[in-house]
Amino acid sequence: MRILVVEDEPSVRENLKELLASEGYAVDAAQTAEDGAYLMRENDYDAVILDIVLPDGSGLDVLKKFRQGGNAVPVLILSALGGIIDRVSGLDTGADDYLVKPFVSAELLARLRALVRRRYVQLDPVIRVADLAIDTKARKVSRGKRTIELKPKEYAVLEILARNAGTPVTRAMMWEHLYDWDYDGMSNTVDVYVSRLRTKIDRPGEKPLIHTRRGVGYVLGLEEA
Ligand code: CA
């Protein structure tokens, strides 16, 4: 899951980046309306957290132009402006949710999860693939009666695979949703996470669910022998 944070206040921006990264999200950040608008045009985000009062303009204008262009990415406005009129105009402009600063981390994360779920038009928070169950609300994973503990990045890899179950997910797609815009890593890191995930999901004696597609990427699902 890849999130854009548009926020000019350095301490809030850094806190958000840290908070989201600790949950396994890949995070890009912009400090101005112009940079935010640019990144929103260039990248396919799972959600955007948008401040209203920015040094070079209003986050609402960014949002308005973006929606006029037909883009439906979920947007959560995070603003110090907490009046009814501010909230109503934010939602009317096309925001999916509105949270007033100062905010509580747990609430922000819960609202973000709700937005991402809605984007995938998935009412049941539990994704099931064969006997594997992924509760995207509680971020809990089990296979049969076995509970599986995953690190945030491993969970993020599994979630991308599960949301595309039966369809190969390319390394580039995984990369896009796992890493930050400026991340300077090596692409085989994706393979490292998949391999760690595989040892936890597919135990000896169980039917393998994670399959490699040479030259393409990975697919999650049961395969006929
Ligand atoms: Ca601001």
GROMACS .gro file of C-alpha atoms and ligand atoms in nm:
model
  226
    1MET     CA    1   0.000   0.000   0.000
    2ARG     CA    2   0.141   0.333  -0.104
    3ILE     CA    3   0.033   0.656   0.063
    4LEU     CA    4   0.101   1.021  -0.020
    5VAL     CA    5   0.122   1.273   0.264
    6VAL     CA    6   0.083   1.642   0.167
    7GLU     CA    7   0.172   1.842   0.477
    8ASP     CA    8   0.384   2.154   0.521
    9GLU     CA    9   0.440   2.131   0.897
   10PRO     CA   10   0.770   1.938   0.928
   11SER     CA   11   0.697   1.774   1.265
   12VAL     CA   12   0.351   1.653   1.158
   13ARG     CA   13   0.488   1.532   0.824
   14GLU     CA   14   0.773   1.337   0.985
   15ASN     CA   15   0.543   1.187   1.249
   16LEU     CA   16   0.301   1.072   0.981
   17LYS     CA   17   0.580   0.922   0.771
   18GLU     CA   18   0.712   0.733   1.072
   19LEU     CA   19   0.369   0.616   1.182
   20LEU     CA   20   0.269   0.493   0.836
   21ALA     CA   21   0.605   0.330   0.769
   22SER     CA   22   0.583   0.142   1.099
   23GLU     CA   23   0.253  -0.007   0.973
   24GLY     CA   24   0.421  -0.128   0.654
   25TYR     CA   25   0.291   0.145   0.420
   26ALA     CA   26   0.522   0.296   0.161
   27VAL     CA   27   0.507   0.674   0.206
   28ASP     CA   28   0.582   0.967  -0.023
   29ALA     CA   29   0.562   1.318   0.117
   30ALA     CA   30   0.511   1.664  -0.032
   31GLN     CA   31   0.536   2.000   0.144
   32THR     CA   32   0.350   2.220  -0.103
   33ALA     CA   33   0.026   2.213  -0.301
   34GLU     CA   34   0.226   2.214  -0.624
   35ASP     CA   35   0.445   1.917  -0.530
   36GLY     CA   36   0.142   1.731  -0.393
   37ALA     CA   37  -0.052   1.783  -0.715
   38TYR     CA   38   0.247   1.669  -0.918
   39LEU     CA   39   0.293   1.344  -0.721
   40MET     CA   40  -0.082   1.272  -0.731
   41ARG     CA   41  -0.075   1.300  -1.110
   42GLU     CA   42   0.240   1.093  -1.151
   43ASN     CA   43   0.175   0.803  -0.915
   44ASP     CA   44  -0.097   0.556  -0.836
   45TYR     CA   45  -0.155   0.591  -0.462
   46ASP     CA   46  -0.378   0.376  -0.244
   47ALA     CA   47  -0.471   0.687  -0.044
   48VAL     CA   48  -0.371   1.052   0.002
   49ILE     CA   49  -0.354   1.240   0.334
   50LEU     CA   50  -0.403   1.605   0.247
   51ASP     CA   51  -0.353   1.920   0.453
   52ILE     CA   52  -0.564   2.227   0.359
   53VAL     CA   53  -0.351   2.528   0.451
   54LEU     CA   54  -0.033   2.491   0.244
   55PRO     CA   55   0.231   2.759   0.180
   56ASP     CA   56   0.146   2.800  -0.189
   57GLY     CA   57  -0.228   2.744  -0.184
   58SER     CA   58  -0.516   2.534  -0.059
   59GLY     CA   59  -0.527   2.156  -0.047
   60LEU     CA   60  -0.895   2.190  -0.142
   61ASP     CA   61  -0.799   2.345  -0.478
   62VAL     CA   62  -0.559   2.056  -0.540
   63LEU     CA   63  -0.837   1.810  -0.459
   64LYS     CA   64  -1.094   1.991  -0.673
   65LYS     CA   65  -0.871   1.988  -0.983
   66PHE     CA   66  -0.782   1.629  -0.920
   67ARG     CA   67  -1.144   1.515  -0.896
   68GLN     CA   68  -1.235   1.718  -1.206
   69GLY     CA   69  -0.972   1.511  -1.385
   70GLY     CA   70  -1.178   1.203  -1.290
   71ASN     CA   71  -0.934   1.058  -1.039
   72ALA     CA   72  -1.097   0.856  -0.761
   73VAL     CA   73  -0.803   0.793  -0.526
   74PRO     CA   74  -0.925   0.800  -0.162
   75VAL     CA   75  -0.840   1.131   0.005
   76LEU     CA   76  -0.836   1.194   0.379
   77ILE     CA   77  -0.816   1.561   0.471
   78LEU     CA   78  -0.612   1.624   0.784
   79SER     CA   79  -0.657   1.984   0.888
   80ALA     CA   80  -0.644   2.216   1.187
   81LEU     CA   81  -0.962   2.374   1.048
   82GLY     CA   82  -1.225   2.187   1.245
   83GLY     CA   83  -1.539   2.396   1.196
   84ILE     CA   84  -1.855   2.248   1.046
   85ILE     CA   85  -1.824   2.469   0.736
   86ASP     CA   86  -1.465   2.356   0.680
   87ARG     CA   87  -1.557   1.990   0.713
   88VAL     CA   88  -1.860   2.020   0.487
   89SER     CA   89  -1.668   2.204   0.217
   90GLY     CA   90  -1.387   1.948   0.238
   91LEU     CA   91  -1.628   1.658   0.188
   92ASP     CA   92  -1.820   1.846  -0.081
   93THR     CA   93  -1.497   1.906  -0.269
   94GLY     CA   94  -1.447   1.533  -0.296
   95ALA     CA   95  -1.263   1.424   0.019
   96ASP     CA   96  -1.361   1.078   0.143
   97ASP     CA   97  -1.295   1.159   0.506
   98TYR     CA   98  -1.193   1.452   0.724
   99LEU     CA   99  -0.987   1.438   1.041
  100VAL     CA  100  -0.908   1.739   1.260
  101LYS     CA  101  -0.562   1.807   1.406
  102PRO     CA  102  -0.441   1.722   1.659
  103PHE     CA  103  -0.529   1.364   1.576
  104VAL     CA  104  -0.492   1.030   1.754
  105SER     CA  105  -0.267   0.785   1.564
  106ALA     CA  106  -0.496   0.486   1.612
  107GLU     CA  107  -0.793   0.677   1.470
  108LEU     CA  108  -0.597   0.800   1.168
  109LEU     CA  109  -0.479   0.446   1.092
  110ALA     CA  110  -0.831   0.303   1.130
  111ARG     CA  111  -0.976   0.564   0.896
  112LEU     CA  112  -0.700   0.503   0.644
  113ARG     CA  113  -0.765   0.128   0.648
  114ALA     CA  114  -1.136   0.197   0.593
  115LEU     CA  115  -1.056   0.419   0.291
  116VAL     CA  116  -0.826   0.162   0.133
  117ARG     CA  117  -1.087  -0.111   0.187
  118ARG     CA  118  -1.351   0.101   0.019
  119ARG     CA  119  -1.121   0.160  -0.275
  120TYR     CA  120  -1.108  -0.211  -0.340
  121VAL     CA  121  -1.489  -0.226  -0.297
  122GLN     CA  122  -1.452  -0.501  -0.050
  123LEU     CA  123  -1.717  -0.510   0.220
  124ASP     CA  124  -1.592  -0.820   0.395
  125PRO     CA  125  -1.258  -0.728   0.554
  126VAL     CA  126  -1.144  -1.090   0.540
  127ILE     CA  127  -0.987  -1.207   0.214
  128ARG     CA  128  -0.990  -1.587   0.178
  129VAL     CA  129  -0.767  -1.781  -0.056
  130ALA     CA  130  -0.810  -2.157  -0.012
  131ASP     CA  131  -0.762  -2.214   0.365
  132LEU     CA  132  -0.570  -1.889   0.406
  133ALA     CA  133  -0.762  -1.602   0.572
  134ILE     CA  134  -0.635  -1.244   0.577
  135ASP     CA  135  -0.825  -1.008   0.803
  136THR     CA  136  -0.741  -0.669   0.650
  137LYS     CA  137  -0.915  -0.485   0.932
  138ALA     CA  138  -0.727  -0.649   1.218
  139ARG     CA  139  -0.425  -0.727   0.994
  140LYS     CA  140  -0.432  -1.087   1.118
  141VAL     CA  141  -0.345  -1.385   0.904
  142SER     CA  142  -0.424  -1.752   0.955
  143ARG     CA  143  -0.403  -2.071   0.756
  144GLY     CA  144  -0.641  -2.345   0.862
  145LYS     CA  145  -0.618  -2.335   1.243
  146ARG     CA  146  -0.266  -2.195   1.236
  147THR     CA  147  -0.212  -1.827   1.321
  148ILE     CA  148   0.064  -1.666   1.114
  149GLU     CA  149   0.273  -1.380   1.256
  150LEU     CA  150   0.400  -1.148   0.985
  151LYS     CA  151   0.629  -0.845   0.988
  152PRO     CA  152   0.470  -0.529   0.840
  153LYS     CA  153   0.647  -0.559   0.500
  154GLU     CA  154   0.566  -0.930   0.476
  155TYR     CA  155   0.202  -0.848   0.548
  156ALA     CA  156   0.211  -0.577   0.281
  157VAL     CA  157   0.344  -0.828   0.025
  158LEU     CA  158   0.073  -1.079   0.117
  159GLU     CA  159  -0.201  -0.816   0.098
  160ILE     CA  160  -0.104  -0.716  -0.257
  161LEU     CA  161  -0.096  -1.082  -0.362
  162ALA     CA  162  -0.429  -1.154  -0.191
  163ARG     CA  163  -0.607  -0.855  -0.345
  164ASN     CA  164  -0.499  -0.991  -0.683
  165ALA     CA  165  -0.542  -1.361  -0.599
  166GLY     CA  166  -0.520  -1.585  -0.905
  167THR     CA  167  -0.354  -1.308  -1.108
  168PRO     CA  168   0.023  -1.268  -1.129
  169VAL     CA  169   0.157  -0.961  -0.949
  170THR     CA  170   0.474  -0.822  -1.106
  171ARG     CA  171   0.777  -0.724  -0.903
  172ALA     CA  172   0.726  -0.369  -1.029
  173MET     CA  173   0.372  -0.361  -0.885
  174MET     CA  174   0.497  -0.491  -0.552
  175TRP     CA  175   0.786  -0.249  -0.557
  176GLU     CA  176   0.552   0.042  -0.626
  177HIS     CA  177   0.340  -0.038  -0.321
  178LEU     CA  178   0.616  -0.137  -0.083
  179TYR     CA  179   0.876   0.131  -0.120
  180ASP     CA  180   0.902   0.501  -0.091
  181TRP     CA  181   0.944   0.726  -0.392
  182ASP     CA  182   1.307   0.790  -0.308
  183TYR     CA  183   1.392   0.443  -0.187
  184ASP     CA  184   1.720   0.336  -0.335
  185GLY     CA  185   1.714  -0.037  -0.278
  186MET     CA  186   1.769  -0.338  -0.496
  187SER     CA  187   1.477  -0.503  -0.669
  188ASN     CA  188   1.565  -0.846  -0.534
  189THR     CA  189   1.449  -0.716  -0.193
  190VAL     CA  190   1.097  -0.799  -0.315
  191ASP     CA  191   1.211  -1.157  -0.366
  192VAL     CA  192   1.357  -1.163  -0.016
  193TYR     CA  193   1.021  -1.060   0.137
  194VAL     CA  194   0.832  -1.312  -0.076
  195SER     CA  195   1.069  -1.587   0.027
  196ARG     CA  196   1.027  -1.503   0.398
  197LEU     CA  197   0.653  -1.489   0.350
  198ARG     CA  198   0.653  -1.822   0.170
  199THR     CA  199   0.824  -2.004   0.458
  200LYS     CA  200   0.548  -1.877   0.688
  201ILE     CA  201   0.248  -1.935   0.458
  202ASP     CA  202   0.346  -2.262   0.288
  203ARG     CA  203   0.459  -2.514   0.549
  204PRO     CA  204   0.579  -2.865   0.457
  205GLY     CA  205   0.276  -3.087   0.396
  206GLU     CA  206   0.050  -2.795   0.299
  207LYS     CA  207  -0.054  -2.723  -0.058
  208PRO     CA  208   0.162  -2.434  -0.180
  209LEU     CA  209  -0.026  -2.107  -0.228
  210ILE     CA  210   0.255  -1.877  -0.336
  211HIS     CA  211   0.381  -1.952  -0.687
  212THR     CA  212   0.663  -1.799  -0.889
  213ARG     CA  213   0.598  -1.692  -1.247
  214ARG     CA  214   0.940  -1.677  -1.406
  215GLY     CA  215   1.011  -1.341  -1.562
  216VAL     CA  216   0.678  -1.204  -1.436
  217GLY     CA  217   0.638  -1.215  -1.061
  218TYR     CA  218   0.424  -1.404  -0.814
  219VAL     CA  219   0.070  -1.534  -0.787
  220LEU     CA  220  -0.131  -1.641  -0.483
  221GLY     CA  221  -0.376  -1.928  -0.509
  222LEU     CA  222  -0.421  -2.304  -0.534
  223GLU     CA  223  -0.279  -2.451  -0.853
  224GLU     CA  224  -0.386  -2.772  -1.020
  225ALA     CA  225  -0.107  -3.030  -1.028
  226CA      CA  226  -0.063   2.333   0.696
   0.00000   0.00000   0.00000
